């Protein structure tokens, strides 16, 4: 059934022109004493090379500041103009862009998806026919994110999800889904004939003076002052390359906007001013209200439900609006979102009735240092007693790593010493496909098997582990390892390939031939 709105909050902001530049450092330091030292502390604790923070209060930029370096081993410092991938904080921009079409009467939040995207299908015919734009934007379709887009070529992912099975009943449960946000973004070219990138730039970036914000790999390459992604490998921070540009361009509307503390402060100013920026209306106030109005509750006991409660503790209820999480916080509505993509982690938080906005950008993979900084600013700006949530975040991180390491050891311990493949290696070679998971190519290269998935970053060397199970070591070490198991039929021929960590399964469709091997990276 349709989840009714739980709360409706109006914004109480003055309509004065908003300042573009930050106030003096002394004003920021008076409002947030010790913040610089705290930011540097959590950066050390989480091995974050670089971070940028912006704080907006009462229509002005109180602080916009960079810390650390853009890239380990280089001296280029992060400043308020350094570009970071904001990850899923891009989703709110997609909602806002769609909101301009809603405000103009060209679209409704409850427009059936099939009315505009006639070829979009899900596994359930009923859900397909009744699915609305609002359902896509609130993660309540009953289908969770099919993570296969990450490891495969995502060019046809909107067709492949037609073969996905639902995880929950329609409109019963919040379950995050990146691919359905991609589908939502396709409403823009369908209705306007303009690409999502051009539409968002024209209707949001330009009127907000976000002059350095870009949404394509080409835009990143042509920009200066760009942060480099990093991740932890073997206990050390290391430089990563950006997530596969081909897929990132496809998923730009979902997680591919690159922006800076200065540019994001203008986005915050607009949202906090009920859609106005300086002397112009960028978004209809009703659109901002819709974005910040709860649409579905997020229950504890689910992975995402427990995760967001750890990230933003203190709420009595947690919900999702349109592209934003919404909860209570010490008697105030708190509107926020996180963003993650390889080597980058961001957080945005708004307290509308306190006219307060915060953005934290960082270049370390999934670093929850961002939430510690957000909490410190929230507490300091609201007069709440300072309660450092970083120890709890670090403890949770260590427990998660310990759990992951234990699972890895359990799989590693299954190895049979001296194990050899029961069949000749060339017997396993071939093309394996799945209507949802995409394709996998298995080749014999230099006397061992090599696995190639659709995303070239997922190229791995296979070592016999036990029976017809092989350990996969991805050549891009950031992705770690996996285990590939081949099912063999009664005639001794491999028929199916399964990957344990990726939870992907492929059916063999072609045996080795004279075709050239899938390209290695």
mmCIF file of C-alpha atoms in Angstrom, residues 17-404:
data_model
loop_
_atom_site.group_PDB
_atom_site.id
_atom_site.type_symbol
_atom_site.label_atom_id
_atom_site.label_comp_id
_atom_site.label_asym_id
_atom_site.label_seq_id
_atom_site.Cartn_x
_atom_site.Cartn_y
_atom_site.Cartn_z
ATOM 1 C CA UNK A 17 20.392 37.791 -0.724
ATOM 2 C CA UNK A 18 22.857 35.083 0.261
ATOM 3 C CA UNK A 19 26.580 35.637 0.551
ATOM 4 C CA UNK A 20 28.904 33.808 -1.827
ATOM 5 C CA UNK A 21 32.091 33.971 0.193
ATOM 6 C CA UNK A 22 32.926 32.529 3.581
ATOM 7 C CA UNK A 23 33.065 34.786 6.586
ATOM 8 C CA UNK A 24 36.425 35.426 8.215
ATOM 9 C CA UNK A 25 38.229 32.467 9.805
ATOM 10 C CA UNK A 26 37.912 34.140 13.222
ATOM 11 C CA UNK A 27 34.103 34.103 12.974
ATOM 12 C CA UNK A 28 34.143 30.413 12.097
ATOM 13 C CA UNK A 29 36.614 29.643 14.865
ATOM 14 C CA UNK A 30 34.476 31.471 17.413
ATOM 15 C CA UNK A 31 31.420 29.422 16.409
ATOM 16 C CA UNK A 32 33.322 26.120 16.184
ATOM 17 C CA UNK A 33 36.327 26.276 18.509
ATOM 18 C CA UNK A 34 38.771 23.433 18.034
ATOM 19 C CA UNK A 35 37.188 22.205 14.817
ATOM 20 C CA UNK A 36 40.404 22.293 12.779
ATOM 21 C CA UNK A 37 42.222 20.169 15.333
ATOM 22 C CA UNK A 38 39.320 17.737 15.523
ATOM 23 C CA UNK A 39 39.165 17.358 11.724
ATOM 24 C CA UNK A 40 42.896 16.637 11.567
ATOM 25 C CA UNK A 41 42.552 14.112 14.382
ATOM 26 C CA UNK A 42 39.837 12.084 12.696
ATOM 27 C CA UNK A 43 41.716 12.284 9.398
ATOM 28 C CA UNK A 44 44.711 10.653 11.103
ATOM 29 C CA UNK A 45 42.518 8.030 12.761
ATOM 30 C CA UNK A 46 40.877 7.085 9.454
ATOM 31 C CA UNK A 47 43.975 7.554 7.251
ATOM 32 C CA UNK A 48 42.189 10.218 5.201
ATOM 33 C CA UNK A 49 44.655 12.099 2.951
ATOM 34 C CA UNK A 50 42.367 15.053 2.203
ATOM 35 C CA UNK A 51 39.084 16.538 3.352
ATOM 36 C CA UNK A 52 37.014 19.649 2.655
ATOM 37 C CA UNK A 53 34.315 21.037 4.941
ATOM 38 C CA UNK A 54 31.707 23.738 4.422
ATOM 39 C CA UNK A 55 29.235 25.081 6.984
ATOM 40 C CA UNK A 56 26.293 27.311 6.046
ATOM 41 C CA UNK A 57 24.354 29.189 8.731
ATOM 42 C CA UNK A 58 21.584 31.776 8.403
ATOM 43 C CA UNK A 59 22.133 32.198 4.681
ATOM 44 C CA UNK A 60 25.875 32.716 4.908
ATOM 45 C CA UNK A 61 28.908 30.503 4.443
ATOM 46 C CA UNK A 62 30.403 30.335 7.905
ATOM 47 C CA UNK A 63 33.268 28.103 6.848
ATOM 48 C CA UNK A 64 34.618 26.577 3.624
ATOM 49 C CA UNK A 65 37.993 24.994 4.191
ATOM 50 C CA UNK A 66 40.325 22.270 2.974
ATOM 51 C CA UNK A 67 42.591 19.958 4.965
ATOM 52 C CA UNK A 68 45.393 17.631 3.938
ATOM 53 C CA UNK A 69 46.450 16.734 0.416
ATOM 54 C CA UNK A 70 44.746 15.804 -2.826
ATOM 55 C CA UNK A 71 47.089 12.872 -3.400
ATOM 56 C CA UNK A 72 49.459 10.941 -1.158
ATOM 57 C CA UNK A 73 53.046 11.589 -2.097
ATOM 58 C CA UNK A 74 52.293 14.979 -3.646
ATOM 59 C CA UNK A 75 52.221 18.396 -2.024
ATOM 60 C CA UNK A 76 49.048 19.721 -3.654
ATOM 61 C CA UNK A 77 46.809 20.752 -0.771
ATOM 62 C CA UNK A 78 43.045 20.407 -0.551
ATOM 63 C CA UNK A 79 41.254 23.737 -0.533
ATOM 64 C CA UNK A 80 37.628 24.862 -0.707
ATOM 65 C CA UNK A 81 37.686 24.525 -4.509
ATOM 66 C CA UNK A 82 39.115 20.982 -4.684
ATOM 67 C CA UNK A 83 36.815 18.623 -6.577
ATOM 68 C CA UNK A 84 35.649 15.352 -4.984
ATOM 69 C CA UNK A 85 33.174 12.799 -6.293
ATOM 70 C CA UNK A 86 30.146 13.305 -4.020
ATOM 71 C CA UNK A 87 28.796 9.795 -4.724
ATOM 72 C CA UNK A 88 25.139 9.294 -3.846
ATOM 73 C CA UNK A 89 24.747 12.906 -2.822
ATOM 74 C CA UNK A 90 24.251 13.225 -6.586
ATOM 75 C CA UNK A 91 20.800 11.670 -6.127
ATOM 76 C CA UNK A 92 19.334 14.829 -4.585
ATOM 77 C CA UNK A 93 20.429 16.763 -7.679
ATOM 78 C CA UNK A 94 18.559 14.253 -9.834
ATOM 79 C CA UNK A 95 15.464 14.696 -7.675
ATOM 80 C CA UNK A 96 15.763 18.485 -7.871
ATOM 81 C CA UNK A 97 16.092 18.333 -11.657
ATOM 82 C CA UNK A 98 12.988 16.153 -11.850
ATOM 83 C CA UNK A 99 11.315 18.613 -9.489
ATOM 84 C CA UNK A 100 11.695 21.417 -12.031
ATOM 85 C CA UNK A 101 9.594 19.304 -14.406
ATOM 86 C CA UNK A 102 7.054 18.607 -11.674
ATOM 87 C CA UNK A 103 6.794 22.328 -10.879
ATOM 88 C CA UNK A 104 6.219 23.141 -14.562
ATOM 89 C CA UNK A 105 3.416 20.570 -14.826
ATOM 90 C CA UNK A 106 5.271 18.277 -17.239
ATOM 91 C CA UNK A 107 5.590 15.475 -14.717
ATOM 92 C CA UNK A 108 4.121 14.241 -11.438
ATOM 93 C CA UNK A 109 5.858 12.457 -8.588
ATOM 94 C CA UNK A 110 3.220 9.746 -8.988
ATOM 95 C CA UNK A 111 3.502 9.446 -12.782
ATOM 96 C CA UNK A 112 3.589 5.729 -13.721
ATOM 97 C CA UNK A 113 7.055 4.767 -14.908
ATOM 98 C CA UNK A 114 5.692 2.916 -17.947
ATOM 99 C CA UNK A 115 4.039 6.131 -19.139
ATOM 100 C CA UNK A 116 7.439 7.706 -19.839
ATOM 101 C CA UNK A 117 9.793 4.720 -19.949
ATOM 102 C CA UNK A 118 7.707 2.306 -21.950
ATOM 103 C CA UNK A 119 10.414 -0.355 -22.204
ATOM 104 C CA UNK A 120 11.289 -0.444 -18.483
ATOM 105 C CA UNK A 121 10.307 -3.748 -16.891
ATOM 106 C CA UNK A 122 10.776 -5.436 -13.534
ATOM 107 C CA UNK A 123 10.324 -9.121 -12.804
ATOM 108 C CA UNK A 124 6.806 -8.587 -11.485
ATOM 109 C CA UNK A 125 4.251 -7.511 -14.075
ATOM 110 C CA UNK A 126 2.106 -6.012 -11.316
ATOM 111 C CA UNK A 127 4.949 -3.880 -9.947
ATOM 112 C CA UNK A 128 5.932 -2.838 -13.471
ATOM 113 C CA UNK A 129 2.446 -1.539 -14.212
ATOM 114 C CA UNK A 130 1.979 0.222 -10.862
ATOM 115 C CA UNK A 131 5.489 1.548 -10.239
ATOM 116 C CA UNK A 132 5.672 5.353 -10.053
ATOM 117 C CA UNK A 133 8.463 7.898 -10.133
ATOM 118 C CA UNK A 134 7.977 8.363 -6.376
ATOM 119 C CA UNK A 135 8.550 4.627 -5.855
ATOM 120 C CA UNK A 136 11.851 4.827 -7.744
ATOM 121 C CA UNK A 137 13.016 7.824 -5.739
ATOM 122 C CA UNK A 138 12.115 6.379 -2.320
ATOM 123 C CA UNK A 139 13.615 2.880 -2.704
ATOM 124 C CA UNK A 140 10.298 1.174 -1.952
ATOM 125 C CA UNK A 141 9.740 -0.935 -5.067
ATOM 126 C CA UNK A 142 10.562 -4.167 -3.217
ATOM 127 C CA UNK A 143 13.714 -4.654 -5.309
ATOM 128 C CA UNK A 144 17.073 -4.093 -3.640
ATOM 129 C CA UNK A 145 20.130 -2.835 -5.472
ATOM 130 C CA UNK A 146 21.405 -5.427 -7.959
ATOM 131 C CA UNK A 147 25.086 -4.877 -7.254
ATOM 132 C CA UNK A 148 25.943 -6.611 -10.529
ATOM 133 C CA UNK A 149 26.077 -3.209 -12.244
ATOM 134 C CA UNK A 150 29.301 -2.498 -10.358
ATOM 135 C CA UNK A 151 31.251 -5.453 -11.776
ATOM 136 C CA UNK A 152 29.666 -5.602 -15.221
ATOM 137 C CA UNK A 153 29.215 -3.336 -18.214
ATOM 138 C CA UNK A 154 26.199 -1.276 -17.152
ATOM 139 C CA UNK A 155 25.191 -0.233 -20.679
ATOM 140 C CA UNK A 156 22.172 -2.549 -20.650
ATOM 141 C CA UNK A 157 21.500 -2.714 -16.908
ATOM 142 C CA UNK A 158 18.006 -1.205 -17.207
ATOM 143 C CA UNK A 159 17.060 -4.109 -19.477
ATOM 144 C CA UNK A 160 18.771 -6.747 -17.346
ATOM 145 C CA UNK A 161 16.928 -5.798 -14.141
ATOM 146 C CA UNK A 162 13.789 -7.132 -15.774
ATOM 147 C CA UNK A 163 15.145 -10.534 -14.741
ATOM 148 C CA UNK A 164 15.717 -9.599 -11.098
ATOM 149 C CA UNK A 165 13.591 -11.209 -8.401
ATOM 150 C CA UNK A 166 11.988 -8.987 -5.729
ATOM 151 C CA UNK A 167 13.351 -8.995 -2.205
ATOM 152 C CA UNK A 168 10.247 -7.574 -0.487
ATOM 153 C CA UNK A 169 6.621 -6.805 -1.152
ATOM 154 C CA UNK A 170 5.814 -3.727 -3.226
ATOM 155 C CA UNK A 171 5.907 -0.521 -1.102
ATOM 156 C CA UNK A 172 6.413 -2.444 2.138
ATOM 157 C CA UNK A 173 10.125 -2.024 2.879
ATOM 158 C CA UNK A 174 12.897 0.480 2.245
ATOM 159 C CA UNK A 175 15.694 -1.142 0.254
ATOM 160 C CA UNK A 176 18.338 1.022 -1.404
ATOM 161 C CA UNK A 177 18.511 0.695 -5.184
ATOM 162 C CA UNK A 178 20.960 2.621 -7.369
ATOM 163 C CA UNK A 179 19.669 1.213 -10.651
ATOM 164 C CA UNK A 180 16.160 2.497 -10.060
ATOM 165 C CA UNK A 181 17.573 5.993 -9.559
ATOM 166 C CA UNK A 182 19.227 5.556 -12.933
ATOM 167 C CA UNK A 183 15.802 4.720 -14.353
ATOM 168 C CA UNK A 184 14.342 7.835 -12.701
ATOM 169 C CA UNK A 185 17.012 10.017 -14.307
ATOM 170 C CA UNK A 186 15.902 8.792 -17.743
ATOM 171 C CA UNK A 187 12.639 10.717 -17.319
ATOM 172 C CA UNK A 188 14.623 13.872 -18.083
ATOM 173 C CA UNK A 189 15.724 13.038 -21.639
ATOM 174 C CA UNK A 190 12.387 11.305 -22.255
ATOM 175 C CA UNK A 191 10.476 14.524 -21.486
ATOM 176 C CA UNK A 192 12.948 17.190 -22.591
ATOM 177 C CA UNK A 193 15.122 15.656 -25.274
ATOM 178 C CA UNK A 194 18.089 16.922 -23.242
ATOM 179 C CA UNK A 195 20.638 14.714 -21.533
ATOM 180 C CA UNK A 196 20.599 14.517 -17.749
ATOM 181 C CA UNK A 197 24.081 16.082 -17.671
ATOM 182 C CA UNK A 198 23.100 19.119 -19.729
ATOM 183 C CA UNK A 199 19.776 19.550 -17.960
ATOM 184 C CA UNK A 200 21.286 19.492 -14.470
ATOM 185 C CA UNK A 201 24.058 21.865 -15.525
ATOM 186 C CA UNK A 202 21.581 24.326 -17.033
ATOM 187 C CA UNK A 203 18.910 24.195 -14.320
ATOM 188 C CA UNK A 204 21.042 23.702 -11.201
ATOM 189 C CA UNK A 205 24.800 24.166 -11.581
ATOM 190 C CA UNK A 206 24.629 27.396 -13.589
ATOM 191 C CA UNK A 207 21.977 29.291 -11.604
ATOM 192 C CA UNK A 208 23.739 28.270 -8.373
ATOM 193 C CA UNK A 209 27.129 29.527 -9.639
ATOM 194 C CA UNK A 210 28.535 26.005 -9.221
ATOM 195 C CA UNK A 211 31.093 26.830 -11.887
ATOM 196 C CA UNK A 212 33.521 24.015 -11.080
ATOM 197 C CA UNK A 213 30.995 21.199 -10.639
ATOM 198 C CA UNK A 214 31.097 18.505 -13.358
ATOM 199 C CA UNK A 215 29.323 15.216 -14.006
ATOM 200 C CA UNK A 216 31.373 13.393 -16.660
ATOM 201 C CA UNK A 217 34.786 11.780 -16.810
ATOM 202 C CA UNK A 218 35.726 14.266 -19.532
ATOM 203 C CA UNK A 219 34.789 17.078 -17.164
ATOM 204 C CA UNK A 220 37.001 15.639 -14.443
ATOM 205 C CA UNK A 221 39.931 15.240 -16.820
ATOM 206 C CA UNK A 222 39.647 18.852 -17.973
ATOM 207 C CA UNK A 223 39.466 20.199 -14.398
ATOM 208 C CA UNK A 224 42.267 21.355 -12.139
ATOM 209 C CA UNK A 225 42.506 20.968 -8.362
ATOM 210 C CA UNK A 226 40.983 17.469 -8.309
ATOM 211 C CA UNK A 227 41.245 15.035 -5.389
ATOM 212 C CA UNK A 228 42.615 11.563 -6.076
ATOM 213 C CA UNK A 229 40.762 8.556 -4.603
ATOM 214 C CA UNK A 230 42.433 6.399 -1.965
ATOM 215 C CA UNK A 231 41.689 3.135 -0.216
ATOM 216 C CA UNK A 232 43.181 0.888 2.439
ATOM 217 C CA UNK A 233 45.224 -2.116 1.274
ATOM 218 C CA UNK A 234 47.167 -4.275 3.718
ATOM 219 C CA UNK A 235 46.647 -1.681 6.448
ATOM 220 C CA UNK A 236 48.060 1.202 4.426
ATOM 221 C CA UNK A 237 46.426 4.041 2.528
ATOM 222 C CA UNK A 238 47.060 3.702 -1.190
ATOM 223 C CA UNK A 239 46.126 5.619 -4.309
ATOM 224 C CA UNK A 240 43.226 4.174 -6.320
ATOM 225 C CA UNK A 241 42.142 4.941 -9.811
ATOM 226 C CA UNK A 242 38.675 6.330 -10.351
ATOM 227 C CA UNK A 243 35.811 3.879 -10.692
ATOM 228 C CA UNK A 244 35.553 2.672 -14.295
ATOM 229 C CA UNK A 245 34.782 5.873 -16.294
ATOM 230 C CA UNK A 246 32.459 4.039 -18.698
ATOM 231 C CA UNK A 247 30.138 2.941 -15.905
ATOM 232 C CA UNK A 248 30.531 6.170 -13.947
ATOM 233 C CA UNK A 249 29.335 8.203 -16.904
ATOM 234 C CA UNK A 250 26.299 5.928 -17.143
ATOM 235 C CA UNK A 251 25.630 6.311 -13.406
ATOM 236 C CA UNK A 252 26.430 10.029 -13.180
ATOM 237 C CA UNK A 253 22.866 10.828 -12.087
ATOM 238 C CA UNK A 254 23.205 8.266 -9.299
ATOM 239 C CA UNK A 255 26.695 8.929 -7.965
ATOM 240 C CA UNK A 256 28.926 10.720 -10.439
ATOM 241 C CA UNK A 257 28.842 14.450 -9.661
ATOM 242 C CA UNK A 258 32.199 16.015 -8.760
ATOM 243 C CA UNK A 259 31.980 19.164 -6.677
ATOM 244 C CA UNK A 260 33.817 21.254 -4.091
ATOM 245 C CA UNK A 261 33.141 22.657 -0.641
ATOM 246 C CA UNK A 262 32.552 26.103 -2.132
ATOM 247 C CA UNK A 263 30.155 24.881 -4.813
ATOM 248 C CA UNK A 264 28.287 22.572 -2.443
ATOM 249 C CA UNK A 265 27.830 25.449 0.016
ATOM 250 C CA UNK A 266 25.712 27.171 -2.647
ATOM 251 C CA UNK A 267 23.600 24.037 -3.045
ATOM 252 C CA UNK A 268 23.045 24.049 0.724
ATOM 253 C CA UNK A 269 22.166 27.756 0.719
ATOM 254 C CA UNK A 270 19.491 27.163 -1.904
ATOM 255 C CA UNK A 271 17.914 24.215 -0.087
ATOM 256 C CA UNK A 272 17.907 26.108 3.209
ATOM 257 C CA UNK A 273 16.314 29.152 1.527
ATOM 258 C CA UNK A 274 13.307 27.193 0.282
ATOM 259 C CA UNK A 275 14.653 26.979 -3.258
ATOM 260 C CA UNK A 276 16.008 30.524 -3.592
ATOM 261 C CA UNK A 277 19.586 31.519 -4.284
ATOM 262 C CA UNK A 278 20.530 35.193 -4.173
ATOM 263 C CA UNK A 279 17.659 36.964 -5.993
ATOM 264 C CA UNK A 280 16.290 34.037 -7.992
ATOM 265 C CA UNK A 281 14.150 30.963 -7.491
ATOM 266 C CA UNK A 282 16.066 27.859 -8.534
ATOM 267 C CA UNK A 283 13.573 25.326 -7.166
ATOM 268 C CA UNK A 284 9.898 25.734 -6.404
ATOM 269 C CA UNK A 285 9.455 25.675 -2.594
ATOM 270 C CA UNK A 286 7.073 22.733 -3.001
ATOM 271 C CA UNK A 287 9.896 20.700 -4.558
ATOM 272 C CA UNK A 288 12.222 21.357 -1.616
ATOM 273 C CA UNK A 289 9.375 20.481 0.736
ATOM 274 C CA UNK A 290 8.755 17.217 -1.112
ATOM 275 C CA UNK A 291 12.444 16.283 -0.970
ATOM 276 C CA UNK A 292 12.465 16.794 2.807
ATOM 277 C CA UNK A 293 9.138 15.115 3.569
ATOM 278 C CA UNK A 294 9.339 11.506 4.830
ATOM 279 C CA UNK A 295 7.945 8.945 2.392
ATOM 280 C CA UNK A 296 8.836 5.601 3.975
ATOM 281 C CA UNK A 297 10.123 4.500 7.354
ATOM 282 C CA UNK A 298 13.446 2.686 7.664
ATOM 283 C CA UNK A 299 13.225 -0.064 10.227
ATOM 284 C CA UNK A 300 16.054 -1.132 12.553
ATOM 285 C CA UNK A 301 17.277 -4.685 12.204
ATOM 286 C CA UNK A 302 17.971 -4.272 8.506
ATOM 287 C CA UNK A 303 21.509 -3.676 7.238
ATOM 288 C CA UNK A 304 20.822 -0.151 6.043
ATOM 289 C CA UNK A 305 18.579 0.623 9.016
ATOM 290 C CA UNK A 306 21.296 -0.206 11.514
ATOM 291 C CA UNK A 307 23.995 1.461 9.449
ATOM 292 C CA UNK A 308 22.306 4.854 9.220
ATOM 293 C CA UNK A 309 21.507 4.812 12.936
ATOM 294 C CA UNK A 310 25.222 4.394 13.637
ATOM 295 C CA UNK A 311 26.109 7.163 11.193
ATOM 296 C CA UNK A 312 23.568 9.645 12.539
ATOM 297 C CA UNK A 313 22.742 8.583 16.108
ATOM 298 C CA UNK A 314 20.164 10.200 18.350
ATOM 299 C CA UNK A 315 16.995 9.896 16.285
ATOM 300 C CA UNK A 316 13.727 8.337 17.379
ATOM 301 C CA UNK A 317 12.635 7.680 13.791
ATOM 302 C CA UNK A 318 14.480 7.312 10.489
ATOM 303 C CA UNK A 319 12.835 7.768 7.112
ATOM 304 C CA UNK A 320 13.586 8.530 3.475
ATOM 305 C CA UNK A 321 12.217 11.491 1.561
ATOM 306 C CA UNK A 322 13.040 12.111 -2.103
ATOM 307 C CA UNK A 323 16.789 11.656 -2.429
ATOM 308 C CA UNK A 324 17.410 12.447 1.255
ATOM 309 C CA UNK A 325 17.243 10.688 4.612
ATOM 310 C CA UNK A 326 14.990 12.419 7.141
ATOM 311 C CA UNK A 327 15.033 11.904 10.912
ATOM 312 C CA UNK A 328 14.611 13.781 14.163
ATOM 313 C CA UNK A 329 17.618 15.083 16.084
ATOM 314 C CA UNK A 330 17.304 16.723 19.508
ATOM 315 C CA UNK A 331 13.906 18.137 18.646
ATOM 316 C CA UNK A 332 14.882 19.263 15.148
ATOM 317 C CA UNK A 333 14.269 17.719 11.735
ATOM 318 C CA UNK A 334 17.589 16.501 10.300
ATOM 319 C CA UNK A 335 17.876 15.966 6.546
ATOM 320 C CA UNK A 336 20.996 14.257 5.236
ATOM 321 C CA UNK A 337 22.637 11.802 2.856
ATOM 322 C CA UNK A 338 25.908 9.949 2.423
ATOM 323 C CA UNK A 339 27.865 9.380 -0.756
ATOM 324 C CA UNK A 340 30.383 6.645 -1.581
ATOM 325 C CA UNK A 341 32.232 5.603 -4.700
ATOM 326 C CA UNK A 342 35.687 4.033 -5.021
ATOM 327 C CA UNK A 343 38.084 6.090 -2.931
ATOM 328 C CA UNK A 344 35.660 8.897 -2.088
ATOM 329 C CA UNK A 345 33.238 9.480 0.810
ATOM 330 C CA UNK A 346 30.949 12.448 1.413
ATOM 331 C CA UNK A 347 28.169 13.571 3.735
ATOM 332 C CA UNK A 348 25.591 16.353 3.532
ATOM 333 C CA UNK A 349 23.394 17.380 6.474
ATOM 334 C CA UNK A 350 20.713 20.070 6.851
ATOM 335 C CA UNK A 351 18.835 21.295 9.912
ATOM 336 C CA UNK A 352 16.203 23.394 8.115
ATOM 337 C CA UNK A 353 14.602 25.068 11.134
ATOM 338 C CA UNK A 354 18.049 26.093 12.416
ATOM 339 C CA UNK A 355 19.086 27.362 8.961
ATOM 340 C CA UNK A 356 22.169 25.118 9.200
ATOM 341 C CA UNK A 357 23.886 23.088 6.488
ATOM 342 C CA UNK A 358 27.073 21.006 6.470
ATOM 343 C CA UNK A 359 29.018 19.215 3.748
ATOM 344 C CA UNK A 360 32.076 17.009 4.254
ATOM 345 C CA UNK A 361 34.051 15.682 1.279
ATOM 346 C CA UNK A 362 36.959 13.232 1.551
ATOM 347 C CA UNK A 363 39.245 11.123 -0.625
ATOM 348 C CA UNK A 364 39.355 7.899 1.392
ATOM 349 C CA UNK A 365 37.162 4.939 0.553
ATOM 350 C CA UNK A 366 34.032 4.665 2.734
ATOM 351 C CA UNK A 367 35.626 6.714 5.496
ATOM 352 C CA UNK A 368 33.220 7.406 8.328
ATOM 353 C CA UNK A 369 35.431 10.233 9.493
ATOM 354 C CA UNK A 370 32.864 12.352 7.631
ATOM 355 C CA UNK A 371 30.102 11.518 10.127
ATOM 356 C CA UNK A 372 32.308 12.312 13.102
ATOM 357 C CA UNK A 373 32.919 15.775 11.619
ATOM 358 C CA UNK A 374 29.229 16.278 10.815
ATOM 359 C CA UNK A 375 28.276 15.350 14.379
ATOM 360 C CA UNK A 376 30.860 17.723 15.853
ATOM 361 C CA UNK A 377 29.543 20.626 13.748
ATOM 362 C CA UNK A 378 25.904 19.789 14.517
ATOM 363 C CA UNK A 379 26.617 19.721 18.246
ATOM 364 C CA UNK A 380 28.735 22.857 18.219
ATOM 365 C CA UNK A 381 26.313 24.918 16.157
ATOM 366 C CA UNK A 382 23.223 23.822 18.115
ATOM 367 C CA UNK A 383 24.658 24.301 21.583
ATOM 368 C CA UNK A 384 24.440 20.600 22.397
ATOM 369 C CA UNK A 385 27.074 19.099 24.708
ATOM 370 C CA UNK A 386 29.986 17.808 22.656
ATOM 371 C CA UNK A 387 29.788 14.034 22.454
ATOM 372 C CA UNK A 388 32.426 12.501 20.229
ATOM 373 C CA UNK A 389 30.868 9.717 18.142
ATOM 374 C CA UNK A 390 34.176 8.827 16.506
ATOM 375 C CA UNK A 391 35.124 6.078 19.017
ATOM 376 C CA UNK A 392 31.832 4.277 18.329
ATOM 377 C CA UNK A 393 32.341 4.629 14.571
ATOM 378 C CA UNK A 394 35.896 3.287 14.831
ATOM 379 C CA UNK A 395 34.747 0.388 16.984
ATOM 380 C CA UNK A 396 32.026 -0.528 14.484
ATOM 381 C CA UNK A 397 34.569 -0.327 11.671
ATOM 382 C CA UNK A 398 36.956 -2.663 13.465
ATOM 383 C CA UNK A 399 34.167 -5.148 14.161
ATOM 384 C CA UNK A 400 33.127 -5.091 10.511
ATOM 385 C CA UNK A 401 36.717 -5.682 9.397
ATOM 386 C CA UNK A 402 37.083 -8.534 11.898
ATOM 387 C CA UNK A 403 33.877 -10.114 10.614
ATOM 388 C CA UNK A 404 35.035 -9.779 7.016
#
